[in-house]
Short mmCIF file of C-alpha atoms and ligand atoms in Angstrom, two decimals:
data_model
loop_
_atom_site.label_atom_id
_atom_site.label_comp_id
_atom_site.label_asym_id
_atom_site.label_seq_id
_atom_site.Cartn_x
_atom_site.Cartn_y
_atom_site.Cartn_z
CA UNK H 19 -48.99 167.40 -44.08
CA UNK H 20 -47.20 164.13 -43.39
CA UNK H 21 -44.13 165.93 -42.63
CA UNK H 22 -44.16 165.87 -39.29
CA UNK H 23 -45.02 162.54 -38.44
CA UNK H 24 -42.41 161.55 -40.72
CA UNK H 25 -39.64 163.62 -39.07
CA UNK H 26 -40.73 162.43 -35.63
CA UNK H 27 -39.65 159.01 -36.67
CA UNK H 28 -36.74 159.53 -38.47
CA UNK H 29 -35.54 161.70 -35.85
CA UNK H 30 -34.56 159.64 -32.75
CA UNK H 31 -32.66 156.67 -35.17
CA UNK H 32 -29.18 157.58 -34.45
CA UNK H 33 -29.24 160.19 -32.47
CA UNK H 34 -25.95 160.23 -29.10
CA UNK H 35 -28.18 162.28 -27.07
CA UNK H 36 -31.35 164.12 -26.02
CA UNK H 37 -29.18 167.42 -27.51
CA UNK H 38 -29.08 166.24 -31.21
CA UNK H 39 -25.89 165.16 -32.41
CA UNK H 40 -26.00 162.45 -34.89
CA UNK H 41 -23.74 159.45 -35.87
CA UNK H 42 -25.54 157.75 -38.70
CA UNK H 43 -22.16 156.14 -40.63
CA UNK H 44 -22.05 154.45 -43.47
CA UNK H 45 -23.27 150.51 -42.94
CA UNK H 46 -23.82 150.71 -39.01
CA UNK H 47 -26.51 149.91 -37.33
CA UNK H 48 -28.08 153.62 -37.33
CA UNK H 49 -27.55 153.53 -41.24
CA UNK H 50 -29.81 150.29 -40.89
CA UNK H 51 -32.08 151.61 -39.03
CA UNK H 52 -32.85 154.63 -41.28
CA UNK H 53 -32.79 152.29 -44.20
CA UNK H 54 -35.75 150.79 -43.06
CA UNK H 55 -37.12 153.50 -42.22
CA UNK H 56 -37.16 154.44 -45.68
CA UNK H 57 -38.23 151.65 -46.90
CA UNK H 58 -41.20 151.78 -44.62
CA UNK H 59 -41.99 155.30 -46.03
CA UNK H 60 -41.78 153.48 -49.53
CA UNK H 61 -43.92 150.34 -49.24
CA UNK H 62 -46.50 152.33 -47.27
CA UNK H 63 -46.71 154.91 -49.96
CA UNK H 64 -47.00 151.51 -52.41
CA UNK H 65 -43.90 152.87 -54.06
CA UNK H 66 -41.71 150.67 -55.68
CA UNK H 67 -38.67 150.02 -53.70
CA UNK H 68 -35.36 148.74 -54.32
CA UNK H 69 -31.68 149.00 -53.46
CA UNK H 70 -28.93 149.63 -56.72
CA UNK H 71 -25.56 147.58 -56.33
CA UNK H 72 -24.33 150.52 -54.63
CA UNK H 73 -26.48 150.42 -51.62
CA UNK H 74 -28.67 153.78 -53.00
CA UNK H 75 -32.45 153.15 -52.25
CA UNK H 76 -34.64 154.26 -54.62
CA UNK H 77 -38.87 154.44 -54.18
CA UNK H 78 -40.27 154.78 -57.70
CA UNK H 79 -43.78 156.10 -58.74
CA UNK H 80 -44.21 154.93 -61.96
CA UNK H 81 -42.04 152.54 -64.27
CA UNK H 82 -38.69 154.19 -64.23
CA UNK H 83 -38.12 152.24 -67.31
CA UNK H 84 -39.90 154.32 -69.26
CA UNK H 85 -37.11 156.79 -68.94
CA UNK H 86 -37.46 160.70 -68.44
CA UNK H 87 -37.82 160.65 -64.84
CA UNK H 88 -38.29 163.26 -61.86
CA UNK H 89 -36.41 162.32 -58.90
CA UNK H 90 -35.57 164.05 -55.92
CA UNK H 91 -34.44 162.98 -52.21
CA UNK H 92 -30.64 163.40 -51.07
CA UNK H 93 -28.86 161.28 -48.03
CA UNK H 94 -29.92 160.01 -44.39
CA UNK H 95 -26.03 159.65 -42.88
CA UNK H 96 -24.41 162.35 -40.74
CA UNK H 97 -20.84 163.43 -39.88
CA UNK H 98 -19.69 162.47 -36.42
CA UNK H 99 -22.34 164.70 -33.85
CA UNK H 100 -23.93 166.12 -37.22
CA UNK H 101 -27.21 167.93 -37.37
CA UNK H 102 -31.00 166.54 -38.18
CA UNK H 103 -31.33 168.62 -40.83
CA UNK H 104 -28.29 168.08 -43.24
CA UNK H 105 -29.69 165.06 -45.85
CA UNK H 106 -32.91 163.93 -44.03
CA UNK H 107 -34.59 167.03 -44.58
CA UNK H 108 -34.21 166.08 -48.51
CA UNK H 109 -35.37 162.75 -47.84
CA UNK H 110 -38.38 163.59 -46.07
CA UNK H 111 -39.55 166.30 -47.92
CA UNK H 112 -39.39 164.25 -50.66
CA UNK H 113 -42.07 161.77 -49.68
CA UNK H 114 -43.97 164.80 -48.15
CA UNK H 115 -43.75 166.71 -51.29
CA UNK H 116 -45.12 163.19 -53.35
CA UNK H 117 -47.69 163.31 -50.34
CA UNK H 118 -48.72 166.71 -51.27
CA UNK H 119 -49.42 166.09 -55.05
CA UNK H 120 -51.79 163.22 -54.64
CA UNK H 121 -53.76 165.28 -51.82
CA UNK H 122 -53.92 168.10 -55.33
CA UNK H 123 -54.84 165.06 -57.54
CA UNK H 124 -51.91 165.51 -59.66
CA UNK H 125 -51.86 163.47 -62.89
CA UNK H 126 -48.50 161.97 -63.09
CA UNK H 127 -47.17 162.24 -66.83
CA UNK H 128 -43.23 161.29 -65.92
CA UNK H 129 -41.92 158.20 -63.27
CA UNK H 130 -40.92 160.01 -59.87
CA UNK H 131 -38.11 158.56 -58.15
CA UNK H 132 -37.35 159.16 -54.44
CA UNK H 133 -33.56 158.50 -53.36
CA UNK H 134 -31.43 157.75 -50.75
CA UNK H 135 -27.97 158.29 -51.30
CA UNK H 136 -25.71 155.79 -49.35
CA UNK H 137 -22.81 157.92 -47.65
CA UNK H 138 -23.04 161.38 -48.46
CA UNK H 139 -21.07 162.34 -45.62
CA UNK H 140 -17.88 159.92 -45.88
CA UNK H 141 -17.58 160.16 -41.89
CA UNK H 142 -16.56 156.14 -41.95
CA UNK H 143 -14.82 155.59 -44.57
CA UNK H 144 -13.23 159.24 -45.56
CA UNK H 145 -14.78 160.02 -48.52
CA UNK H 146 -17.84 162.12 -49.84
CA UNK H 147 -20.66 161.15 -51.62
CA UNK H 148 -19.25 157.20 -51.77
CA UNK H 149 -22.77 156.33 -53.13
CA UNK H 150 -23.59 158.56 -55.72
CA UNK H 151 -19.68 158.56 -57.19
CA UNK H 152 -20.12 155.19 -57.83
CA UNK H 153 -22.94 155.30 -59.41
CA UNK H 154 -21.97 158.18 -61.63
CA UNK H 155 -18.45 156.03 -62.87
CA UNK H 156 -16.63 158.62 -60.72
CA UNK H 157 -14.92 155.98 -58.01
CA UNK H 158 -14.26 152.59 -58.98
CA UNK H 159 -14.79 149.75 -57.59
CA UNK H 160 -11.38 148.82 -56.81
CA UNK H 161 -10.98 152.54 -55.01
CA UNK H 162 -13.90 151.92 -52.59
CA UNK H 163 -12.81 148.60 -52.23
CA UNK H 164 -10.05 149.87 -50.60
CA UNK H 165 -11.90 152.21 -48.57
CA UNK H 166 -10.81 151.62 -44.86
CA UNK H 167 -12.13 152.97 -41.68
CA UNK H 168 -10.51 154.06 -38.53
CA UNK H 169 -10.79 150.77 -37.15
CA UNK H 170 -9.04 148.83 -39.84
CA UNK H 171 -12.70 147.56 -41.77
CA UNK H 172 -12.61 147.72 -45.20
CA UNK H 173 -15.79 148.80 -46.97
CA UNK H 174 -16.51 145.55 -48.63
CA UNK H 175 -16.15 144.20 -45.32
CA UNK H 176 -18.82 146.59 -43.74
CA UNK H 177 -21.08 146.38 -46.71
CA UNK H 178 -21.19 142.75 -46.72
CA UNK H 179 -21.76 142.71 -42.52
CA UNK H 180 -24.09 144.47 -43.07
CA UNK H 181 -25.85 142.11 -45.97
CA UNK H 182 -24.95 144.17 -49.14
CA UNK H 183 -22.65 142.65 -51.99
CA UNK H 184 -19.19 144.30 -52.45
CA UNK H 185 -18.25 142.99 -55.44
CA UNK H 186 -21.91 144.29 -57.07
CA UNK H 187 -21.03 147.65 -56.64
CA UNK H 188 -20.09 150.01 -59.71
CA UNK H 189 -21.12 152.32 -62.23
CA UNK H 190 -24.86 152.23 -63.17
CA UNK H 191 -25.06 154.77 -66.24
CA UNK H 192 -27.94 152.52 -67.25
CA UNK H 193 -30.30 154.16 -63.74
CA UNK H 194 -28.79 157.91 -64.75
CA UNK H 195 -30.43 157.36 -67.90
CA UNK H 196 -33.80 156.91 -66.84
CA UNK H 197 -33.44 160.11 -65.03
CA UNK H 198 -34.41 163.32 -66.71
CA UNK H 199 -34.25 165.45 -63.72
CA UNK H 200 -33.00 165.48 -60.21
CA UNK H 201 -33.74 167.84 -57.76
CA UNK H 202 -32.16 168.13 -54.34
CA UNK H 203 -33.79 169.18 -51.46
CA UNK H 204 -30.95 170.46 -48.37
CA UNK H 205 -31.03 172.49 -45.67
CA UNK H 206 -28.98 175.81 -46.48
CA UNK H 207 -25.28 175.34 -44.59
CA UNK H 208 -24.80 179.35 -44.46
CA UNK H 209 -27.05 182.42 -44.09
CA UNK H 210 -27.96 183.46 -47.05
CA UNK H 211 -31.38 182.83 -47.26
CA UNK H 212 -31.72 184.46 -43.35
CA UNK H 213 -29.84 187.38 -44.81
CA UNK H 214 -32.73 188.06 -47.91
CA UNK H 215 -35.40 186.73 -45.46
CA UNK H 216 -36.71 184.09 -47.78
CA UNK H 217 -37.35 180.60 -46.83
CA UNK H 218 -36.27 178.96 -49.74
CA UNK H 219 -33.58 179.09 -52.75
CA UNK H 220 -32.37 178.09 -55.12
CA UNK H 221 -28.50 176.80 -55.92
CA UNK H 222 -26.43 178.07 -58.57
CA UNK H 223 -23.11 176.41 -57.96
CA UNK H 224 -21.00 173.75 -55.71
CA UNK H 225 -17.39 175.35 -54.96
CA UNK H 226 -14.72 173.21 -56.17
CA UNK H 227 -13.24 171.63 -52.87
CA UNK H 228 -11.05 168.84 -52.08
CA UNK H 229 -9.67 166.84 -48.68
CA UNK H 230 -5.70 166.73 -48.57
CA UNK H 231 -3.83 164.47 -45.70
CA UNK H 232 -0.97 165.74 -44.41
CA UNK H 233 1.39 163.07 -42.70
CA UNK H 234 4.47 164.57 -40.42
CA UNK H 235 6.47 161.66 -38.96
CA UNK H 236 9.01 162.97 -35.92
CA UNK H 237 10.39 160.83 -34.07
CA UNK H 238 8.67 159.11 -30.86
CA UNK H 239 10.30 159.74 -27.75
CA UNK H 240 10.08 160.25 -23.89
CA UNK H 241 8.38 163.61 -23.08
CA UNK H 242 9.64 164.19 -19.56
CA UNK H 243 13.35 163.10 -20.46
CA UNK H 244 14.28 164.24 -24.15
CA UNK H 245 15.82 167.31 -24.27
CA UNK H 246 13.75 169.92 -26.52
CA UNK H 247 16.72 170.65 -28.84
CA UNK H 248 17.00 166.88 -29.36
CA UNK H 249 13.60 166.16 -30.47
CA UNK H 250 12.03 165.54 -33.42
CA UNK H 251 8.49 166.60 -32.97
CA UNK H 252 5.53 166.26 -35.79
CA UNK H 253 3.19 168.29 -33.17
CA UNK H 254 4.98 171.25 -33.70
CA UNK H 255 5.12 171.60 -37.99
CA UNK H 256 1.11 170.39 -37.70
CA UNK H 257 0.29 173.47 -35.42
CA UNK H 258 1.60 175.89 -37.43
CA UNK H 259 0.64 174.35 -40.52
CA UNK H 260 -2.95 174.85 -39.71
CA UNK H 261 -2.50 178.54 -38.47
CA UNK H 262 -1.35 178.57 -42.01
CA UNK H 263 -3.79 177.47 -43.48
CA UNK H 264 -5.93 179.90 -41.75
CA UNK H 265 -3.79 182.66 -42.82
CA UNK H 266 -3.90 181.24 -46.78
CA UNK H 267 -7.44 181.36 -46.97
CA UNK H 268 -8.03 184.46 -45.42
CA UNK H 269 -5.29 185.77 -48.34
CA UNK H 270 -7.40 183.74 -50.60
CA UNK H 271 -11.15 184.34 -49.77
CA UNK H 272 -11.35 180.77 -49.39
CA UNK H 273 -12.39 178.87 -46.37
CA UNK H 274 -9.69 175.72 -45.14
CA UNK H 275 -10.22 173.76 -41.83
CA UNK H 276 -7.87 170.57 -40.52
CA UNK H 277 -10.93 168.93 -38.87
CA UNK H 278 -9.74 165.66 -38.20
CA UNK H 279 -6.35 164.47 -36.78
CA UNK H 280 -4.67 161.06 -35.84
CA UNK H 281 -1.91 160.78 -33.83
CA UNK H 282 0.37 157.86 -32.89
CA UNK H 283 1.07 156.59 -30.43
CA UNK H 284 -1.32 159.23 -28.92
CA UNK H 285 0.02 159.15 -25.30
CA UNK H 286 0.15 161.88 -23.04
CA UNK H 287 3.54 161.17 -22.09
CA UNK H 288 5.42 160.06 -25.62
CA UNK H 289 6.59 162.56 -28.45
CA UNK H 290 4.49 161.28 -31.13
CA UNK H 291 6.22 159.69 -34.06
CA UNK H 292 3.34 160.53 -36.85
CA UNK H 293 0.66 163.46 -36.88
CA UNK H 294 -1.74 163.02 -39.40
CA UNK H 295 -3.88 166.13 -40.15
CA UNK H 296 -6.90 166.48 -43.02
CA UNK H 297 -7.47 169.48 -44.48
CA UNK H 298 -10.33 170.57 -46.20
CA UNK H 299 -10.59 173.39 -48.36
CA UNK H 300 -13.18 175.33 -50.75
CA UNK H 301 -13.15 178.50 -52.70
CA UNK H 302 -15.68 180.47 -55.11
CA UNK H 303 -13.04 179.32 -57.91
CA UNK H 304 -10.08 177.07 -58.61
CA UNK H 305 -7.56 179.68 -58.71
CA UNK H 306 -8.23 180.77 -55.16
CA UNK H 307 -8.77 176.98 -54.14
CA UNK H 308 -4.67 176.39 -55.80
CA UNK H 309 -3.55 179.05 -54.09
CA UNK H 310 -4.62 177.77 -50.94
CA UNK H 311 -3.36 174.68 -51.14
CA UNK H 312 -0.17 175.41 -52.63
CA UNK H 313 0.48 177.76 -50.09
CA UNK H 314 -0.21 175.38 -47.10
CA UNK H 315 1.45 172.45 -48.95
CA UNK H 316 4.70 175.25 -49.19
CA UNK H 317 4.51 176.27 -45.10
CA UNK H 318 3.93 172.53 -44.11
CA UNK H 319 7.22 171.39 -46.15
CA UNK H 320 9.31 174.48 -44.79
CA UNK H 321 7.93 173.69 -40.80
CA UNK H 322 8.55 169.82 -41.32
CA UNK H 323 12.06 170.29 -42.82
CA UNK H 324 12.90 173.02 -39.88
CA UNK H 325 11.98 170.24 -37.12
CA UNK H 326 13.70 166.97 -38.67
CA UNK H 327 10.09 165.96 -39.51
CA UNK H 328 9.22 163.94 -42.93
CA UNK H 329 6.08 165.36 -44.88
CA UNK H 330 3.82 163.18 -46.89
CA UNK H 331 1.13 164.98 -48.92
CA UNK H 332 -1.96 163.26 -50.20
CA UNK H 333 -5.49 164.40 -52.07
CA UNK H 334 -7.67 162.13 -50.57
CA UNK H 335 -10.73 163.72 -52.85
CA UNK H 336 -11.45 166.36 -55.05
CA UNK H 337 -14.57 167.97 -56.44
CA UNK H 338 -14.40 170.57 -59.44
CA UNK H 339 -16.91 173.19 -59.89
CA UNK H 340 -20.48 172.43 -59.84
CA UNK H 341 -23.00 174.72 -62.51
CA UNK H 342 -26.12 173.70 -61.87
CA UNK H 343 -28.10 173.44 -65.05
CA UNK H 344 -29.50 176.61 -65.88
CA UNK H 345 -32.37 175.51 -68.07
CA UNK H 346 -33.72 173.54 -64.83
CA UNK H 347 -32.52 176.10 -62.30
CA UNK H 348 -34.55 178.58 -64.64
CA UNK H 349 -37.76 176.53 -64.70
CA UNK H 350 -37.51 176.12 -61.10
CA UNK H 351 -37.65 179.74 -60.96
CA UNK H 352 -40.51 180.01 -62.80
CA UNK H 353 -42.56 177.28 -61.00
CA UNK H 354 -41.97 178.71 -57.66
CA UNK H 355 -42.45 182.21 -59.35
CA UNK H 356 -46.36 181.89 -60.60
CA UNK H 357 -49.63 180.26 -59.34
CA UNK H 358 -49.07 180.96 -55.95
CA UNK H 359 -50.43 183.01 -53.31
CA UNK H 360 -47.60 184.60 -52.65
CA UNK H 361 -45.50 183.61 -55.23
CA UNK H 362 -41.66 182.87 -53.90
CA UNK H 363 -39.04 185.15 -54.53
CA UNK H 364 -36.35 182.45 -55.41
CA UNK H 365 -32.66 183.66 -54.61
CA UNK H 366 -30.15 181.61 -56.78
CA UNK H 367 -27.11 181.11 -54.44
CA UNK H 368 -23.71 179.20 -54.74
CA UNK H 369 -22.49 177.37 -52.23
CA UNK H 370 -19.12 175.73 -50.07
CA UNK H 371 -20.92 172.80 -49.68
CA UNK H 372 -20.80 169.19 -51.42
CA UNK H 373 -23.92 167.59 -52.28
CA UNK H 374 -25.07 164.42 -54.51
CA UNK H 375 -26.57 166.57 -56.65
CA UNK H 376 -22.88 167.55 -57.38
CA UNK H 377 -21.92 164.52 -58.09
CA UNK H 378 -25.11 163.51 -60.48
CA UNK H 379 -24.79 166.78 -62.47
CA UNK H 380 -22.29 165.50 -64.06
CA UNK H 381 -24.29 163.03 -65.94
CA UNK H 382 -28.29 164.29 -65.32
CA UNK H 383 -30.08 167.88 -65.68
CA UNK H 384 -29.72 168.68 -61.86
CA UNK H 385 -31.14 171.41 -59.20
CA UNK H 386 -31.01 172.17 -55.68
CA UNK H 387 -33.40 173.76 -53.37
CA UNK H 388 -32.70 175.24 -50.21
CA UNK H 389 -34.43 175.92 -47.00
CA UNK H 390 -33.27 178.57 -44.74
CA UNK H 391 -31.47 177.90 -41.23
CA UNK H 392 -31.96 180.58 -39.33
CA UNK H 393 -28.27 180.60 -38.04
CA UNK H 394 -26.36 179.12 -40.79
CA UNK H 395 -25.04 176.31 -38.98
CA UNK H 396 -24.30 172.90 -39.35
CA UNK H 397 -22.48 169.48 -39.21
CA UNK H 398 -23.18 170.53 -35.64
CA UNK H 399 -26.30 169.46 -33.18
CA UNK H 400 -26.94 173.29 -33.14
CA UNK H 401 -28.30 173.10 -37.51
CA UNK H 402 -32.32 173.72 -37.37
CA UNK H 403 -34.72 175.44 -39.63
CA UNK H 404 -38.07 176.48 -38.24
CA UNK H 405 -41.03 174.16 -38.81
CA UNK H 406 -42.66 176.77 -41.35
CA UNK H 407 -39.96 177.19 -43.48
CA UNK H 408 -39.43 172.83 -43.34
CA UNK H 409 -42.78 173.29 -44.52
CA UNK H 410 -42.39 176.11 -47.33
CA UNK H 411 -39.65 173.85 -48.63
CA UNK H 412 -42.13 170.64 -48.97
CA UNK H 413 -44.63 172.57 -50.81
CA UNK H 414 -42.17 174.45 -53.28
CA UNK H 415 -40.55 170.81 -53.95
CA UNK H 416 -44.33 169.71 -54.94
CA UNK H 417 -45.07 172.83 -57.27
CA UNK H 418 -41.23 172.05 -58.97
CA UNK H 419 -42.40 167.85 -58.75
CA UNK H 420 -45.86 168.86 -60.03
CA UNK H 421 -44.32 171.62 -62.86
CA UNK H 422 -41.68 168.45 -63.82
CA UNK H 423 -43.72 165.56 -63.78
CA UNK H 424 -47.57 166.10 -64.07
CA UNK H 425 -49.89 167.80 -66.84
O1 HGY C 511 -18.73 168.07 -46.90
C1 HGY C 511 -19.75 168.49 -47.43
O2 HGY C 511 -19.78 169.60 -47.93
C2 HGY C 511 -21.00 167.66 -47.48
O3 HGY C 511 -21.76 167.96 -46.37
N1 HGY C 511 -20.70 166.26 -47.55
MN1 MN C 512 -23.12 167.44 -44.83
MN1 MN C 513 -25.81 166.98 -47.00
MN1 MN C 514 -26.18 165.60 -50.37
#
């Protein structure tokens, strides 16, 4: 099983330190580094590889010209201190899983396609799935052009540092064509799977979720000399806007988190003059996911306005409800289902998180597979899933490869 080898090299590219935690950002030197690393995997396989005007790699088996393909794979870039798991695991049980069918002899009656997603994650530039969105028509050109990071770099500016084209990039409904199915390979980002004690699953739905900024501009001021009445203080609405958030999804059943936050001038000793907070929030529906935001939009406006602070509100990104397509979900179910030893109970599970697959199932039949992580955590160094269960995953990804795309 050329899993492991595999994963031994991927692992180390990118990695802060000995205890996992991964920065792998969009057009960096780690995101180099696993691009070749890819491509190695490609040419050595004597795959066809090339890179789309959006920076996706693609390793093809077969002429994908002839249309009707199988494709699978899913991202190699982290969040800030991420996990291994999150996106590789997709990419490298993708070339295990084509590994796998020509150890079986399998007769290839469809192109397979293995991809890399460029920027799943959005950790650079701020927004999800930059890759695949373009790709699919669903950010234009102009809108990741003016993608900026926290340093000030545009994204044309990174892509073409690092020796892509910015003005190539766009929609490419031509590629989603070709493609008759994709299937995406993750590791789970919850407990479900540890909970029914099955290694992997299957994925039913994406929760709509979005990414709002919230901007409170106070006043800057001395913070040993300015009397407290006299102050102007975006700290303060912040705080308790995120305790309210808190208590709207727990109202809700919804989950909302302000991750990230900027603040200016940032000085220990200076009342800052702006506070800028992200939140992210995701519910089982969009009436839950409204009433979330609406509600923290509502306590963020009533704090600001009580402390002489402005309030700027902006959606940064939004992502409706994903169905997965049940015709495919339901032949996955019966691949993994028969022929098999011990055939796979396959529990079909929704889930909080955003995936390319999302994104592409907009325009192509599309699936996800999940592997079990034992805790059910991740975007942290502390995701894992156990060797056997990395390996259960690469060999139901073959049968669902081999019941797709060979006699
Ligand atoms: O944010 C997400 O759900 C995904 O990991 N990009
Ligand atoms: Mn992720
Ligand atoms: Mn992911
Ligand atoms: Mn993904």
């Amino acid at each position: 099983m050329s899993f492991h080898s595999m994963w031994a090299e991927l692992l180390p590219i990118g990695r802060r330190s000995a205890a996992g935690g991964y920065r792998r950002f969009a057009w960096t030197g780690a995101d180099a580094d696993c691009r070749a690393w890819f491509e190695q995997q490609a040419r050595s396989r004597g795959l066809a590889h090339e890179v789309d005007r959006n920076g996706n790699q693609w390793a093809w088996l077969g002429d994908p010209a002839a249309g009707n393909a199988v494709v699978t794979g899913s991202h190699l870039d982290s969040v800030p201190d991420g996990g291994a798991f999150d996106g590789p695991l997709g990419v490298v049980s993708a070339f295990a899983a084509l590994d796998e069918l020509r150890h079986r002899g399998a007769r290839f009656t469809r192109p397979v396609g293995i991809v890399n997603f460029g920027d799943e994650e959005g950790a650079r530039f701020g927004l999800a799935c930059v890759g695949s969105r373009l790709t699919a028509g669903q950010l234009t050109a102009e809108q990741a052009h003016r993608l900026t990071d926290g340093d000030g770099v545009t994204l044309p500016r990174a892509m073409a540092a690092a020796g892509y084209d910015p003005e190539a990039i766009g929609a490419d409904p031509e590629r989603l064509d070709r493609i008759g199915a994709f299937v995406e390979l993750h590791v789970e980002q919850g407990r479900a799977l540890d909970l029914t004690g099955d290694p992997v699953g299957i994925a039913s739905a994406i929760w709509p979720h979005g990414r709002w900024r919230f901007d409170f501009r106070g006043e800057a001021n001395h913070a040993g000399t300015t009397r407290l009445a006299d102050r102007h203080d975006p700290m303060l609405p912040y705080a308790e806007t995120v305790l309210a958030a808190r208590r709207e999804a727990e109202r809700a059943g919804a989950v909302a988190t302000f991750g990230k936050v900027a603040v200016e001038p940032n000085g220990v000793n200076a009342v800052p003059s702006l506070v800028r907070g992200w939140l992210d929030s995701r519910a089982v529906d969009q009436r839950r996911l409204d009433a979330v935001v609406t509600g923290v939009e509502r306590a963020a406006r009533a704090r600001a306005e009580a402390h002489g602070v402005a309030l700027d509100v902006a959606r940064e990104s939004f992502t409706p409800v994903v169905e997965f397509d049940h015709a495919l979900r339901d032949e996955l179910a019966r691949i993994l289902g028969k022929d098999r030893d011990t055939p796979l109970r396959v529990p079909v599970l929704g889930t909080g998180a955003g995936h390319d697959a999302g994104i592409l199932s907009a325009r192509v039949p599309t699936a996800m597979l999940f592997v079990r992580n034992p805790t059910g955590v991740s975007h942290s160094p502390a995701e894992s899933a156990t060797e056997d269960d990395c390996v259960a995953g690469v060999l139901a990804l073959a049968d669902v490869l081999e019941g797709l795309a060979c006699t």
